[in-house]
Amino acid sequence: MELNPSELTPVINRLKRAQGQLGAVTRMLEEGQDCKDVVTQLAAVSKALDRAGFAIIATGLEQCIVQKDATMNKKDLEKLFLSLA
């Protein structure tokens, strides 16, 4: 299955932000920053990656399944997956 890149623009942006956050975590560790601050930033990176993954899954499912319930859209599927996290 190929995912449509234009549909994934928000996911790509989220991953780029997470990449920047991860770089900040590395710098914080190298600079000896407070443990609490480092862990807080690392948790933000982890959450961003989780959300990106769920969005990709939701997009893929939307492309693969026949929608029998017309009220379900990509955002609804993403919310369902996020509720499992």
mmCIF file with all atom_site columns, C-alpha atoms in Angstrom, residues 17-80:
data_model
loop_
_atom_site.group_PDB
_atom_site.id
_atom_site.type_symbol
_atom_site.label_atom_id
_atom_site.label_alt_id
_atom_site.label_comp_id
_atom_site.label_asym_id
_atom_site.label_entity_id
_atom_site.label_seq_id
_atom_site.pdbx_PDB_ins_code
_atom_site.Cartn_x
_atom_site.Cartn_y
_atom_site.Cartn_z
_atom_site.occupancy
_atom_site.B_iso_or_equiv
_atom_site.pdbx_formal_charge
_atom_site.auth_seq_id
_atom_site.auth_comp_id
_atom_site.auth_asym_id
_atom_site.auth_atom_id
_atom_site.pdbx_PDB_model_num
ATOM 1  C CA . ARG A 1 17 ? 9.135   18.878 14.996 1.00 0.00 ? 17 ARG A CA 1
ATOM 2  C CA . ALA A 1 18 ? 9.882   15.664 16.885 1.00 0.00 ? 18 ALA A CA 1
ATOM 3  C CA . GLN A 1 19 ? 13.267  15.488 15.187 1.00 0.00 ? 19 GLN A CA 1
ATOM 4  C CA . GLY A 1 20 ? 14.035  19.010 16.428 1.00 0.00 ? 20 GLY A CA 1
ATOM 5  C CA . GLN A 1 21 ? 12.845  18.115 19.917 1.00 0.00 ? 21 GLN A CA 1
ATOM 6  C CA . LEU A 1 22 ? 15.059  15.034 19.942 1.00 0.00 ? 22 LEU A CA 1
ATOM 7  C CA . GLY A 1 23 ? 18.047  17.164 18.972 1.00 0.00 ? 23 GLY A CA 1
ATOM 8  C CA . ALA A 1 24 ? 17.204  19.435 21.893 1.00 0.00 ? 24 ALA A CA 1
ATOM 9  C CA . VAL A 1 25 ? 17.165  16.422 24.233 1.00 0.00 ? 25 VAL A CA 1
ATOM 10 C CA . THR A 1 26 ? 20.627  15.433 23.048 1.00 0.00 ? 26 THR A CA 1
ATOM 11 C CA . ARG A 1 27 ? 21.934  18.966 23.604 1.00 0.00 ? 27 ARG A CA 1
ATOM 12 C CA . MET A 1 28 ? 20.326  19.087 27.039 1.00 0.00 ? 28 MET A CA 1
ATOM 13 C CA . LEU A 1 29 ? 22.104  15.881 28.031 1.00 0.00 ? 29 LEU A CA 1
ATOM 14 C CA . GLU A 1 30 ? 25.422  17.112 26.653 1.00 0.00 ? 30 GLU A CA 1
ATOM 15 C CA . GLU A 1 31 ? 25.025  20.358 28.599 1.00 0.00 ? 31 GLU A CA 1
ATOM 16 C CA . GLY A 1 32 ? 24.126  18.593 31.844 1.00 0.00 ? 32 GLY A CA 1
ATOM 17 C CA . GLN A 1 33 ? 20.603  20.005 32.086 1.00 0.00 ? 33 GLN A CA 1
ATOM 18 C CA . ASP A 1 34 ? 18.260  19.074 34.916 1.00 0.00 ? 34 ASP A CA 1
ATOM 19 C CA . CYS A 1 35 ? 16.949  15.500 34.715 1.00 0.00 ? 35 CYS A CA 1
ATOM 20 C CA . LYS A 1 36 ? 13.316  16.593 35.057 1.00 0.00 ? 36 LYS A CA 1
ATOM 21 C CA . ASP A 1 37 ? 13.608  18.944 32.076 1.00 0.00 ? 37 ASP A CA 1
ATOM 22 C CA . VAL A 1 38 ? 15.287  16.282 29.948 1.00 0.00 ? 38 VAL A CA 1
ATOM 23 C CA . VAL A 1 39 ? 12.659  13.659 30.736 1.00 0.00 ? 39 VAL A CA 1
ATOM 24 C CA . THR A 1 40 ? 9.836   16.136 30.086 1.00 0.00 ? 40 THR A CA 1
ATOM 25 C CA . GLN A 1 41 ? 11.255  16.953 26.656 1.00 0.00 ? 41 GLN A CA 1
ATOM 26 C CA . LEU A 1 42 ? 11.845  13.272 25.898 1.00 0.00 ? 42 LEU A CA 1
ATOM 27 C CA . ALA A 1 43 ? 8.221   12.503 26.788 1.00 0.00 ? 43 ALA A CA 1
ATOM 28 C CA . ALA A 1 44 ? 7.096   15.185 24.331 1.00 0.00 ? 44 ALA A CA 1
ATOM 29 C CA . VAL A 1 45 ? 9.177   13.553 21.586 1.00 0.00 ? 45 VAL A CA 1
ATOM 30 C CA . SER A 1 46 ? 7.700   10.155 22.385 1.00 0.00 ? 46 SER A CA 1
ATOM 31 C CA . LYS A 1 47 ? 4.145   11.466 22.285 1.00 0.00 ? 47 LYS A CA 1
ATOM 32 C CA . ALA A 1 48 ? 4.750   13.222 18.959 1.00 0.00 ? 48 ALA A CA 1
ATOM 33 C CA . LEU A 1 49 ? 6.073   9.989  17.451 1.00 0.00 ? 49 LEU A CA 1
ATOM 34 C CA . ASP A 1 50 ? 3.121   8.004  18.794 1.00 0.00 ? 50 ASP A CA 1
ATOM 35 C CA . ARG A 1 51 ? 0.659   10.474 17.318 1.00 0.00 ? 51 ARG A CA 1
ATOM 36 C CA . ALA A 1 52 ? 2.430   10.416 13.966 1.00 0.00 ? 52 ALA A CA 1
ATOM 37 C CA . GLY A 1 53 ? 2.284   6.627  13.927 1.00 0.00 ? 53 GLY A CA 1
ATOM 38 C CA . PHE A 1 54 ? -1.397  6.543  14.727 1.00 0.00 ? 54 PHE A CA 1
ATOM 39 C CA . ALA A 1 55 ? -2.106  9.126  12.027 1.00 0.00 ? 55 ALA A CA 1
ATOM 40 C CA . ILE A 1 56 ? -0.264  7.008  9.488  1.00 0.00 ? 56 ILE A CA 1
ATOM 41 C CA . ILE A 1 57 ? -2.232  3.936  10.549 1.00 0.00 ? 57 ILE A CA 1
ATOM 42 C CA . ALA A 1 58 ? -5.507  5.819  10.295 1.00 0.00 ? 58 ALA A CA 1
ATOM 43 C CA . THR A 1 59 ? -4.632  7.087  6.823  1.00 0.00 ? 59 THR A CA 1
ATOM 44 C CA . GLY A 1 60 ? -3.717  3.604  5.686  1.00 0.00 ? 60 GLY A CA 1
ATOM 45 C CA . LEU A 1 61 ? -6.902  2.104  7.048  1.00 0.00 ? 61 LEU A CA 1
ATOM 46 C CA . GLU A 1 62 ? -8.968  4.751  5.371  1.00 0.00 ? 62 GLU A CA 1
ATOM 47 C CA . GLN A 1 63 ? -7.399  3.836  2.053  1.00 0.00 ? 63 GLN A CA 1
ATOM 48 C CA . CYS A 1 64 ? -7.771  0.087  2.582  1.00 0.00 ? 64 CYS A CA 1
ATOM 49 C CA . ILE A 1 65 ? -11.230 -0.444 3.988  1.00 0.00 ? 65 ILE A CA 1
ATOM 50 C CA . VAL A 1 66 ? -14.582 -0.049 2.402  1.00 0.00 ? 66 VAL A CA 1
ATOM 51 C CA . GLN A 1 67 ? -16.408 2.536  4.456  1.00 0.00 ? 67 GLN A CA 1
ATOM 52 C CA . LYS A 1 68 ? -19.685 0.985  5.470  1.00 0.00 ? 68 LYS A CA 1
ATOM 53 C CA . ASP A 1 69 ? -20.214 3.690  8.079  1.00 0.00 ? 69 ASP A CA 1
ATOM 54 C CA . ALA A 1 70 ? -20.155 6.989  6.211  1.00 0.00 ? 70 ALA A CA 1
ATOM 55 C CA . THR A 1 71 ? -19.827 8.884  9.522  1.00 0.00 ? 71 THR A CA 1
ATOM 56 C CA . MET A 1 72 ? -16.309 7.512  10.076 1.00 0.00 ? 72 MET A CA 1
ATOM 57 C CA . ASN A 1 73 ? -13.552 9.640  8.565  1.00 0.00 ? 73 ASN A CA 1
ATOM 58 C CA . LYS A 1 74 ? -9.777  9.768  8.978  1.00 0.00 ? 74 LYS A CA 1
ATOM 59 C CA . LYS A 1 75 ? -9.977  12.008 12.054 1.00 0.00 ? 75 LYS A CA 1
ATOM 60 C CA . ASP A 1 76 ? -12.446 9.633  13.709 1.00 0.00 ? 76 ASP A CA 1
ATOM 61 C CA . LEU A 1 77 ? -10.158 6.665  13.045 1.00 0.00 ? 77 LEU A CA 1
ATOM 62 C CA . GLU A 1 78 ? -7.173  8.585  14.402 1.00 0.00 ? 78 GLU A CA 1
ATOM 63 C CA . LYS A 1 79 ? -9.099  9.446  17.577 1.00 0.00 ? 79 LYS A CA 1
ATOM 64 C CA . LEU A 1 80 ? -9.968  5.796  18.054 1.00 0.00 ? 80 LEU A CA 1
#
